[in-house]
Amino acid sequence: MTETGRHVGILGTGSYLPEKVLTNADLERMVDTTDEWITTRTGIKERRIAADDETASDMGAAAARNALANASIGPDSIDMIIVATITPDNYFPSTACLLQHKLGISDVPSFDLSAACSGFIYGVSVAKQFIRSGHAEHVLVVASEKLSAITDWSDRSTCILFGDGAGAAVLGPVDNGGILGEHLGSDGSGGDLLYCRATASRVNGPHGVSPVAVNTLQMQGNVLFKHAVRLMTDAALTVIKPLGIKTDDIKLIIPHQANIRILNAVGKKLGIDAETQLYLNLEKRGNMSAASTAIALAEAVEEGRVEKGDIILLDAFGGGLTWGAMVIQW
Ligand code: UT7
């Protein structure tokens, strides 16, 4: 879908990472694995783990404060809050309502959005529609995950992948550029490839006290791998082609950080120069589901890798199955 009319862009981004670092060496002491296996098969060296009493709304609120400060927008100018998460504080109330209260905002619509690793792109897309139609001026989109709470810490095929953290973006009208187009998709027939039957991040501790598989994330990694490469490539091409954008025009692809091998394969299919055009932070962050793309964007901006006028591409794939790609002119 391409856009005409009121331009909507990202006015500021922010992120938050919990203090505790879990390294591959730590994991070697927990399950039958090696730093060498994790590094070569995933590209991940370490990830952050939230404190026992730290929830998705706590981390999300911290990221949101950074995004508001970077956007120079006060909390009272926000008129909608969307939180993308698969690890909400509770079944209800929504993490968005809890986060709203923590930010001292009241009376604005706030809701959670469940699209797994594609959640941030879905959230930004929803926010854009409200602003573009004139139903909102400034929307706060937060992606926050405490995946450690739903990780089976005895399952070496999954526990080496995930980390905790939050990213946020403030959206509003811009004079030109902004979100040029996006493509969202889902395929529920792949729902059994990656799921958690139940979740409540306030209940489960970070180190696998989940008593039964029902409370932890289950994944068929190698089947998902192939879907990820295909769907992230297709999503990227589907969004750039109608815009007349070539991969050379893209300053930076900021993808969901699932696996270095997935990202290199997508980069190869798109014909980009991975060294300069692919933003990676998974080595130190792991896979943080919805928060991955949001944090990667915030970090890329902070590092000066995204400057005014640059064309960037967000690209994600995850449980659902869901996928999404979005072109933004910064
Ligand atoms: O976030 C969005 C969605 N997520 C994804 O898209 C994840 C996609 N999948 C992946 O990233 C990869 O499939 C994994 C990293 C999860 C696994 O890598 P793989 O190369 O697909 O390995 P595999 O599952 O095919 O397993 C290969 C071998 C197996 O041993 P055998 O059967 O060949 O003897 C596993 O038991 O590696 C073994 N293995 C491990 N060995 C050491 C699995 N996990 C580990 C481990 N350490 N942590």
CSV table of C-alpha atoms and ligand atoms in Angstrom, one decimal:
chain,number,residue,atom,x,y,z
A,1,MET,CA,0.0,0.0,0.0
A,2,THR,CA,1.5,3.4,-1.0
A,3,GLU,CA,0.5,6.6,0.7
A,4,THR,CA,-0.7,10.0,-0.4
A,5,GLY,CA,-2.0,13.0,1.7
A,6,ARG,CA,-0.8,13.9,5.2
A,7,HIS,CA,2.7,12.8,5.9
A,8,VAL,CA,3.3,10.9,9.1
A,9,GLY,CA,6.8,10.2,10.5
A,10,ILE,CA,8.7,9.2,13.6
A,11,LEU,CA,9.5,12.2,15.7
A,12,GLY,CA,11.7,10.5,18.3
A,13,THR,CA,12.8,7.0,19.3
A,14,GLY,CA,14.0,5.5,22.6
A,15,SER,CA,15.1,2.3,24.1
A,16,TYR,CA,15.6,0.6,27.5
A,17,LEU,CA,17.7,-2.5,28.3
A,18,PRO,CA,17.7,-4.2,31.7
A,19,GLU,CA,21.1,-4.3,33.5
A,20,LYS,CA,21.7,-8.0,33.8
A,21,VAL,CA,23.7,-9.6,31.0
A,22,LEU,CA,23.4,-13.3,30.2
A,23,THR,CA,26.4,-14.5,28.2
A,24,ASN,CA,26.9,-17.6,26.1
A,25,ALA,CA,29.4,-18.7,28.8
A,26,ASP,CA,26.6,-18.4,31.4
A,27,LEU,CA,24.4,-20.6,29.1
A,28,GLU,CA,27.1,-23.2,28.8
A,29,ARG,CA,26.7,-23.7,32.6
A,30,MET,CA,22.9,-24.0,32.3
A,31,VAL,CA,22.3,-26.3,29.2
A,32,ASP,CA,24.3,-28.6,27.0
A,33,THR,CA,25.6,-26.0,24.5
A,34,THR,CA,28.7,-24.1,23.6
A,35,ASP,CA,29.6,-20.5,22.8
A,36,GLU,CA,30.9,-21.7,19.5
A,37,TRP,CA,27.5,-23.3,18.5
A,38,ILE,CA,25.5,-20.3,19.6
A,39,THR,CA,27.8,-17.8,17.8
A,40,THR,CA,28.0,-19.7,14.5
A,41,ARG,CA,24.4,-20.8,14.4
A,42,THR,CA,22.8,-17.5,15.6
A,43,GLY,CA,25.3,-14.7,15.8
A,44,ILE,CA,24.3,-14.0,19.4
A,45,LYS,CA,26.9,-13.6,22.1
A,46,GLU,CA,24.9,-12.1,25.0
A,47,ARG,CA,21.4,-10.9,25.9
A,48,ARG,CA,19.8,-8.8,28.6
A,49,ILE,CA,17.6,-10.3,31.3
A,50,ALA,CA,15.0,-8.3,33.2
A,51,ALA,CA,14.9,-8.3,37.0
A,52,ASP,CA,12.4,-10.6,38.7
A,53,ASP,CA,10.1,-7.7,39.5
A,54,GLU,CA,10.6,-5.8,36.2
A,55,THR,CA,7.7,-6.1,33.8
A,56,ALA,CA,7.0,-5.2,30.2
A,57,SER,CA,5.2,-2.0,31.3
A,58,ASP,CA,8.2,-0.9,33.4
A,59,MET,CA,10.7,-1.4,30.5
A,60,GLY,CA,8.3,0.1,28.0
A,61,ALA,CA,7.7,3.2,30.2
A,62,ALA,CA,11.5,3.8,30.4
A,63,ALA,CA,11.9,3.4,26.6
A,64,ALA,CA,8.9,5.7,26.1
A,65,ARG,CA,10.4,8.5,28.3
A,66,ASN,CA,13.5,8.4,26.1
A,67,ALA,CA,11.4,8.6,22.9
A,68,LEU,CA,9.3,11.5,24.3
A,69,ALA,CA,12.5,13.4,25.3
A,70,ASN,CA,14.1,12.7,21.9
A,71,ALA,CA,10.9,13.9,20.1
A,72,SER,CA,10.6,16.9,22.4
A,73,ILE,CA,7.0,16.0,23.0
A,74,GLY,CA,5.5,16.1,26.5
A,75,PRO,CA,3.4,13.2,27.7
A,76,ASP,CA,0.3,15.4,27.7
A,77,SER,CA,0.6,15.8,23.9
A,78,ILE,CA,0.2,12.0,23.4
A,79,ASP,CA,-3.3,11.1,22.3
A,80,MET,CA,-3.0,7.3,21.8
A,81,ILE,CA,-0.7,4.6,23.2
A,82,ILE,CA,-0.1,1.2,21.5
A,83,VAL,CA,2.1,-1.4,23.1
A,84,ALA,CA,3.2,-4.3,21.0
A,85,THR,CA,4.1,-7.3,23.3
A,86,ILE,CA,3.7,-11.0,23.6
A,87,THR,CA,4.8,-10.9,27.3
A,88,PRO,CA,2.2,-8.5,28.8
A,89,ASP,CA,2.4,-7.8,32.6
A,90,ASN,CA,-1.0,-9.5,33.0
A,91,TYR,CA,-3.8,-11.0,30.9
A,92,PHE,CA,-5.6,-7.8,31.6
A,93,PRO,CA,-5.5,-4.8,32.1
A,94,SER,CA,-3.5,-4.2,29.1
A,95,THR,CA,0.2,-3.3,29.4
A,96,ALA,CA,-0.6,-0.1,27.5
A,97,CYS,CA,-3.0,1.0,30.3
A,98,LEU,CA,-0.4,0.2,33.0
A,99,LEU,CA,2.3,2.1,30.9
A,100,GLN,CA,-0.1,5.0,30.4
A,101,HIS,CA,-0.4,5.4,34.2
A,102,LYS,CA,3.3,5.1,34.7
A,103,LEU,CA,3.9,8.0,32.3
A,104,GLY,CA,1.2,10.1,34.0
A,105,ILE,CA,-1.0,10.2,30.9
A,106,SER,CA,-4.7,9.9,31.2
A,107,ASP,CA,-7.9,9.7,29.1
A,108,VAL,CA,-6.3,8.6,25.9
A,109,PRO,CA,-7.0,5.3,24.2
A,110,SER,CA,-4.4,2.7,25.0
A,111,PHE,CA,-4.2,-0.8,23.9
A,112,ASP,CA,-1.9,-3.8,23.4
A,113,LEU,CA,-1.2,-5.3,20.0
A,114,SER,CA,-0.2,-8.9,19.6
A,115,ALA,CA,1.8,-9.7,16.4
A,116,ALA,CA,4.9,-11.3,18.0
A,117,CYS,CA,8.1,-10.1,16.3
A,118,SER,CA,6.3,-8.0,13.7
A,119,GLY,CA,4.5,-6.1,16.5
A,120,PHE,CA,6.5,-2.9,16.3
A,121,ILE,CA,5.9,-2.5,12.5
A,122,TYR,CA,2.2,-3.4,13.0
A,123,GLY,CA,2.0,-0.8,15.8
A,124,VAL,CA,3.6,2.0,13.8
A,125,SER,CA,1.3,1.2,10.9
A,126,VAL,CA,-1.8,1.4,13.1
A,127,ALA,CA,-0.5,4.7,14.6
A,128,LYS,CA,0.1,6.1,11.2
A,129,GLN,CA,-3.5,5.4,10.1
A,130,PHE,CA,-4.9,7.4,13.1
A,131,ILE,CA,-2.6,10.4,12.5
A,132,ARG,CA,-3.1,10.4,8.7
A,133,SER,CA,-6.9,10.4,9.1
A,134,GLY,CA,-6.7,13.2,11.6
A,135,HIS,CA,-8.0,11.2,14.5
A,136,ALA,CA,-4.8,11.6,16.4
A,137,GLU,CA,-1.8,14.0,16.4
A,138,HIS,CA,0.8,12.2,18.4
A,139,VAL,CA,0.8,8.5,19.0
A,140,LEU,CA,3.3,6.6,21.2
A,141,VAL,CA,4.2,3.1,20.0
A,142,VAL,CA,6.1,0.9,22.4
A,143,ALA,CA,7.4,-2.6,21.9
A,144,SER,CA,8.4,-4.3,25.1
A,145,GLU,CA,9.2,-7.9,25.9
A,146,LYS,CA,10.2,-9.9,28.9
A,147,LEU,CA,10.8,-13.1,27.0
A,148,SER,CA,12.9,-14.5,29.8
A,149,ALA,CA,9.6,-15.0,31.6
A,150,ILE,CA,8.3,-17.4,29.0
A,151,THR,CA,11.5,-19.1,28.2
A,152,ASP,CA,12.1,-22.8,29.0
A,153,TRP,CA,15.6,-22.5,30.5
A,154,SER,CA,16.1,-26.2,30.1
A,155,ASP,CA,15.5,-26.2,26.3
A,156,ARG,CA,18.8,-25.4,24.6
A,157,SER,CA,17.1,-25.0,21.2
A,158,THR,CA,15.3,-21.9,22.4
A,159,CYS,CA,16.8,-20.5,25.6
A,160,ILE,CA,20.0,-19.4,23.8
A,161,LEU,CA,18.1,-17.0,21.5
A,162,PHE,CA,16.0,-14.6,23.5
A,163,GLY,CA,16.5,-11.4,25.5
A,164,ASP,CA,14.5,-8.7,27.2
A,165,GLY,CA,14.1,-5.0,26.5
A,166,ALA,CA,11.9,-2.3,25.1
A,167,GLY,CA,11.9,0.3,22.3
A,168,ALA,CA,9.6,3.1,21.6
A,169,ALA,CA,8.7,5.7,18.9
A,170,VAL,CA,6.6,8.9,18.9
A,171,LEU,CA,4.7,9.4,15.7
A,172,GLY,CA,3.3,12.6,14.4
A,173,PRO,CA,2.6,14.7,11.2
A,174,VAL,CA,5.7,15.7,9.3
A,175,ASP,CA,6.2,18.2,6.4
A,176,ASN,CA,7.5,15.6,4.0
A,177,GLY,CA,8.9,12.1,3.8
A,178,GLY,CA,8.0,10.0,6.8
A,179,ILE,CA,6.3,6.6,6.3
A,180,LEU,CA,6.3,6.1,2.5
A,181,GLY,CA,4.6,2.7,2.5
A,182,GLU,CA,4.2,-0.6,4.4
A,183,HIS,CA,3.2,-4.2,3.9
A,184,LEU,CA,1.7,-6.3,6.6
A,185,GLY,CA,0.8,-10.0,6.4
A,186,SER,CA,-0.1,-13.0,8.4
A,187,ASP,CA,-0.6,-16.8,8.0
A,188,GLY,CA,-2.3,-18.5,10.9
A,189,SER,CA,-1.6,-21.9,9.4
A,190,GLY,CA,1.9,-21.5,10.8
A,191,GLY,CA,0.6,-20.9,14.3
A,192,ASP,CA,2.0,-24.2,15.6
A,193,LEU,CA,5.6,-23.3,14.6
A,194,LEU,CA,6.1,-20.7,17.4
A,195,TYR,CA,3.7,-20.3,20.3
A,196,CYS,CA,3.2,-19.9,24.0
A,197,ARG,CA,-0.1,-21.3,25.2
A,198,ALA,CA,-0.2,-19.0,28.2
A,199,THR,CA,1.8,-16.0,29.4
A,200,ALA,CA,1.9,-13.6,32.3
A,201,SER,CA,5.3,-12.0,32.7
A,202,ARG,CA,4.6,-11.0,36.3
A,203,VAL,CA,4.0,-14.6,37.3
A,204,ASN,CA,7.0,-16.4,35.9
A,205,GLY,CA,10.6,-15.8,37.1
A,206,PRO,CA,13.4,-15.2,34.6
A,207,HIS,CA,15.1,-18.5,35.1
A,208,GLY,CA,12.7,-21.1,34.1
A,209,VAL,CA,10.5,-21.8,37.1
A,210,SER,CA,7.7,-22.4,34.6
A,211,PRO,CA,6.4,-25.7,35.7
A,212,VAL,CA,4.9,-26.9,32.4
A,213,ALA,CA,5.4,-26.4,28.7
A,214,VAL,CA,2.1,-24.5,28.7
A,215,ASN,CA,3.8,-21.4,30.1
A,216,THR,CA,6.8,-21.4,27.9
A,217,LEU,CA,7.6,-20.5,24.3
A,218,GLN,CA,7.8,-23.5,21.9
A,219,MET,CA,9.4,-23.3,18.5
A,220,GLN,CA,10.2,-25.4,15.4
A,221,GLY,CA,13.3,-23.3,14.7
A,222,ASN,CA,14.5,-25.0,11.5
A,223,VAL,CA,11.1,-24.9,9.8
A,224,LEU,CA,10.7,-21.2,10.8
A,225,PHE,CA,14.1,-20.4,9.5
A,226,LYS,CA,13.0,-21.0,5.9
A,227,HIS,CA,9.8,-19.1,6.3
A,228,ALA,CA,11.7,-16.2,7.8
A,229,VAL,CA,14.1,-15.8,4.9
A,230,ARG,CA,11.3,-16.1,2.3
A,231,LEU,CA,8.8,-13.9,4.0
A,232,MET,CA,11.2,-11.1,5.1
A,233,THR,CA,12.5,-11.0,1.5
A,234,ASP,CA,9.0,-11.0,0.0
A,235,ALA,CA,7.8,-8.3,2.4
A,236,ALA,CA,10.7,-6.0,1.6
A,237,LEU,CA,10.2,-6.4,-2.2
A,238,THR,CA,6.5,-6.0,-1.9
A,239,VAL,CA,6.8,-2.7,-0.1
A,240,ILE,CA,9.7,-1.1,-2.1
A,241,LYS,CA,8.6,-2.1,-5.7
A,242,PRO,CA,5.4,0.1,-6.0
A,243,LEU,CA,7.4,3.0,-4.4
A,244,GLY,CA,9.9,2.8,-7.2
A,245,ILE,CA,12.7,2.3,-4.6
A,246,LYS,CA,15.7,0.1,-5.4
A,247,THR,CA,17.7,-1.6,-2.7
A,248,ASP,CA,20.6,0.7,-3.6
A,249,ASP,CA,18.4,3.6,-2.5
A,250,ILE,CA,18.0,2.2,1.0
A,251,LYS,CA,20.5,3.6,3.5
A,252,LEU,CA,19.8,1.0,6.1
A,253,ILE,CA,17.7,-2.1,6.5
A,254,ILE,CA,16.7,-2.4,10.2
A,255,PRO,CA,15.4,-6.0,10.5
A,256,HIS,CA,14.0,-8.1,13.3
A,257,GLN,CA,17.1,-9.6,14.9
A,258,ALA,CA,16.2,-13.4,14.9
A,259,ASN,CA,19.4,-15.0,13.5
A,260,ILE,CA,22.5,-13.7,11.7
A,261,ARG,CA,22.1,-16.4,9.1
A,262,ILE,CA,18.5,-15.4,8.4
A,263,LEU,CA,19.6,-11.8,8.0
A,264,ASN,CA,22.5,-12.5,5.7
A,265,ALA,CA,20.3,-14.8,3.6
A,266,VAL,CA,17.7,-12.0,3.2
A,267,GLY,CA,20.4,-9.5,2.5
A,268,LYS,CA,21.8,-11.7,-0.2
A,269,LYS,CA,18.4,-12.2,-1.8
A,270,LEU,CA,17.8,-8.5,-1.8
A,271,GLY,CA,21.3,-7.9,-3.2
A,272,ILE,CA,22.3,-5.4,-0.6
A,273,ASP,CA,25.8,-4.8,0.9
A,274,ALA,CA,25.3,-6.3,4.3
A,275,GLU,CA,28.4,-4.5,5.7
A,276,THR,CA,27.0,-1.1,5.2
A,277,GLN,CA,23.2,-1.5,4.6
A,278,LEU,CA,22.2,-4.0,7.3
A,279,TYR,CA,21.8,-2.9,10.9
A,280,LEU,CA,22.7,-5.6,13.4
A,281,ASN,CA,22.5,-5.6,17.2
A,282,LEU,CA,21.7,-9.2,17.9
A,283,GLU,CA,25.3,-10.0,19.0
A,284,LYS,CA,24.7,-8.1,22.2
A,285,ARG,CA,20.9,-8.2,22.4
A,286,GLY,CA,19.6,-11.5,21.1
A,287,ASN,CA,16.1,-11.9,19.8
A,288,MET,CA,13.7,-9.6,21.7
A,289,SER,CA,10.6,-10.3,19.6
A,290,ALA,CA,8.6,-7.0,19.0
A,291,ALA,CA,11.2,-5.0,20.9
A,292,SER,CA,14.0,-6.1,18.5
A,293,THR,CA,13.1,-3.9,15.6
A,294,ALA,CA,12.1,-1.0,17.9
A,295,ILE,CA,15.4,-1.1,19.8
A,296,ALA,CA,17.5,-1.6,16.6
A,297,LEU,CA,15.8,1.5,15.1
A,298,ALA,CA,16.5,3.6,18.3
A,299,GLU,CA,20.1,2.4,18.5
A,300,ALA,CA,20.7,3.1,14.8
A,301,VAL,CA,19.4,6.6,15.2
A,302,GLU,CA,21.4,7.2,18.3
A,303,GLU,CA,24.6,6.0,16.5
A,304,GLY,CA,24.0,8.4,13.7
A,305,ARG,CA,23.4,5.6,11.2
A,306,VAL,CA,20.1,7.2,10.2
A,307,GLU,CA,20.1,10.9,9.2
A,308,LYS,CA,17.5,13.3,7.9
A,309,GLY,CA,16.4,12.4,4.4
A,310,ASP,CA,17.7,8.8,4.6
A,311,ILE,CA,15.4,6.0,3.3
A,312,ILE,CA,15.3,3.1,5.7
A,313,LEU,CA,13.5,-0.2,5.6
A,314,LEU,CA,12.1,-2.0,8.7
A,315,ASP,CA,11.5,-5.7,8.1
A,316,ALA,CA,10.2,-8.3,10.5
A,317,PHE,CA,8.9,-11.8,10.7
A,318,GLY,CA,7.5,-13.8,13.7
A,319,GLY,CA,5.0,-16.0,15.4
A,320,GLY,CA,1.5,-16.1,14.0
A,321,LEU,CA,3.0,-16.3,11.4
A,322,THR,CA,3.2,-12.5,11.0
A,323,TRP,CA,5.4,-10.3,8.9
A,324,GLY,CA,5.8,-6.7,8.0
A,325,ALA,CA,8.0,-4.3,6.1
A,326,MET,CA,7.9,-0.5,6.1
A,327,VAL,CA,9.8,2.2,4.2
A,328,ILE,CA,10.5,5.4,6.1
A,329,GLN,CA,12.1,8.6,4.8
A,330,TRP,CA,13.7,10.0,7.9
B,1,UT7,O1,11.9,-14.5,16.0
B,1,UT7,C1,11.2,-14.9,14.9
B,1,UT7,C2,11.1,-16.3,14.6
B,1,UT7,N1,12.3,-17.1,14.9
B,1,UT7,C3,13.0,-17.6,14.0
B,1,UT7,O2,12.8,-17.3,12.8
B,1,UT7,C4,14.1,-18.5,14.4
B,1,UT7,C5,14.5,-19.3,13.2
B,1,UT7,N2,15.4,-20.5,13.5
B,1,UT7,C6,16.7,-20.4,14.0
B,1,UT7,O3,17.2,-19.3,14.2
B,1,UT7,C7,17.4,-21.6,14.0
B,1,UT7,O4,16.6,-22.7,13.5
B,1,UT7,C8,17.9,-22.1,15.4
B,1,UT7,C9,19.0,-21.1,15.8
B,1,UT7,C10,16.8,-22.0,16.4
B,1,UT7,C11,18.5,-23.5,15.4
B,1,UT7,O5,19.5,-23.6,14.4
B,1,UT7,P1,19.5,-24.7,13.3
B,1,UT7,O6,20.8,-24.6,12.5
B,1,UT7,O7,18.2,-24.6,12.6
B,1,UT7,O8,19.6,-26.0,14.2
B,1,UT7,P2,18.6,-27.3,14.3
B,1,UT7,O9,17.4,-26.9,15.1
B,1,UT7,O10,18.4,-27.9,12.9
B,1,UT7,O11,19.5,-28.3,15.1
B,1,UT7,C12,20.8,-28.7,14.6
B,1,UT7,C13,21.4,-29.5,15.7
B,1,UT7,C14,20.5,-30.5,16.4
B,1,UT7,O12,21.3,-31.7,16.7
B,1,UT7,P3,21.2,-33.0,15.8
B,1,UT7,O13,19.8,-33.4,15.8
B,1,UT7,O14,21.7,-32.5,14.5
B,1,UT7,O15,22.2,-33.9,16.5
B,1,UT7,C15,20.1,-29.9,17.7
B,1,UT7,O16,19.8,-30.8,18.8
B,1,UT7,O17,21.9,-28.6,16.8
B,1,UT7,C16,21.4,-29.1,18.0
B,1,UT7,N3,21.2,-27.9,18.9
B,1,UT7,C17,22.2,-27.4,19.7
B,1,UT7,N4,23.4,-27.8,19.9
B,1,UT7,C18,24.2,-27.1,20.8
B,1,UT7,C19,20.1,-27.2,19.0
B,1,UT7,N5,20.3,-26.2,19.9
B,1,UT7,C20,21.6,-26.3,20.3
B,1,UT7,C21,22.4,-25.6,21.2
B,1,UT7,N6,23.6,-26.0,21.4
B,1,UT7,N7,21.9,-24.5,21.9
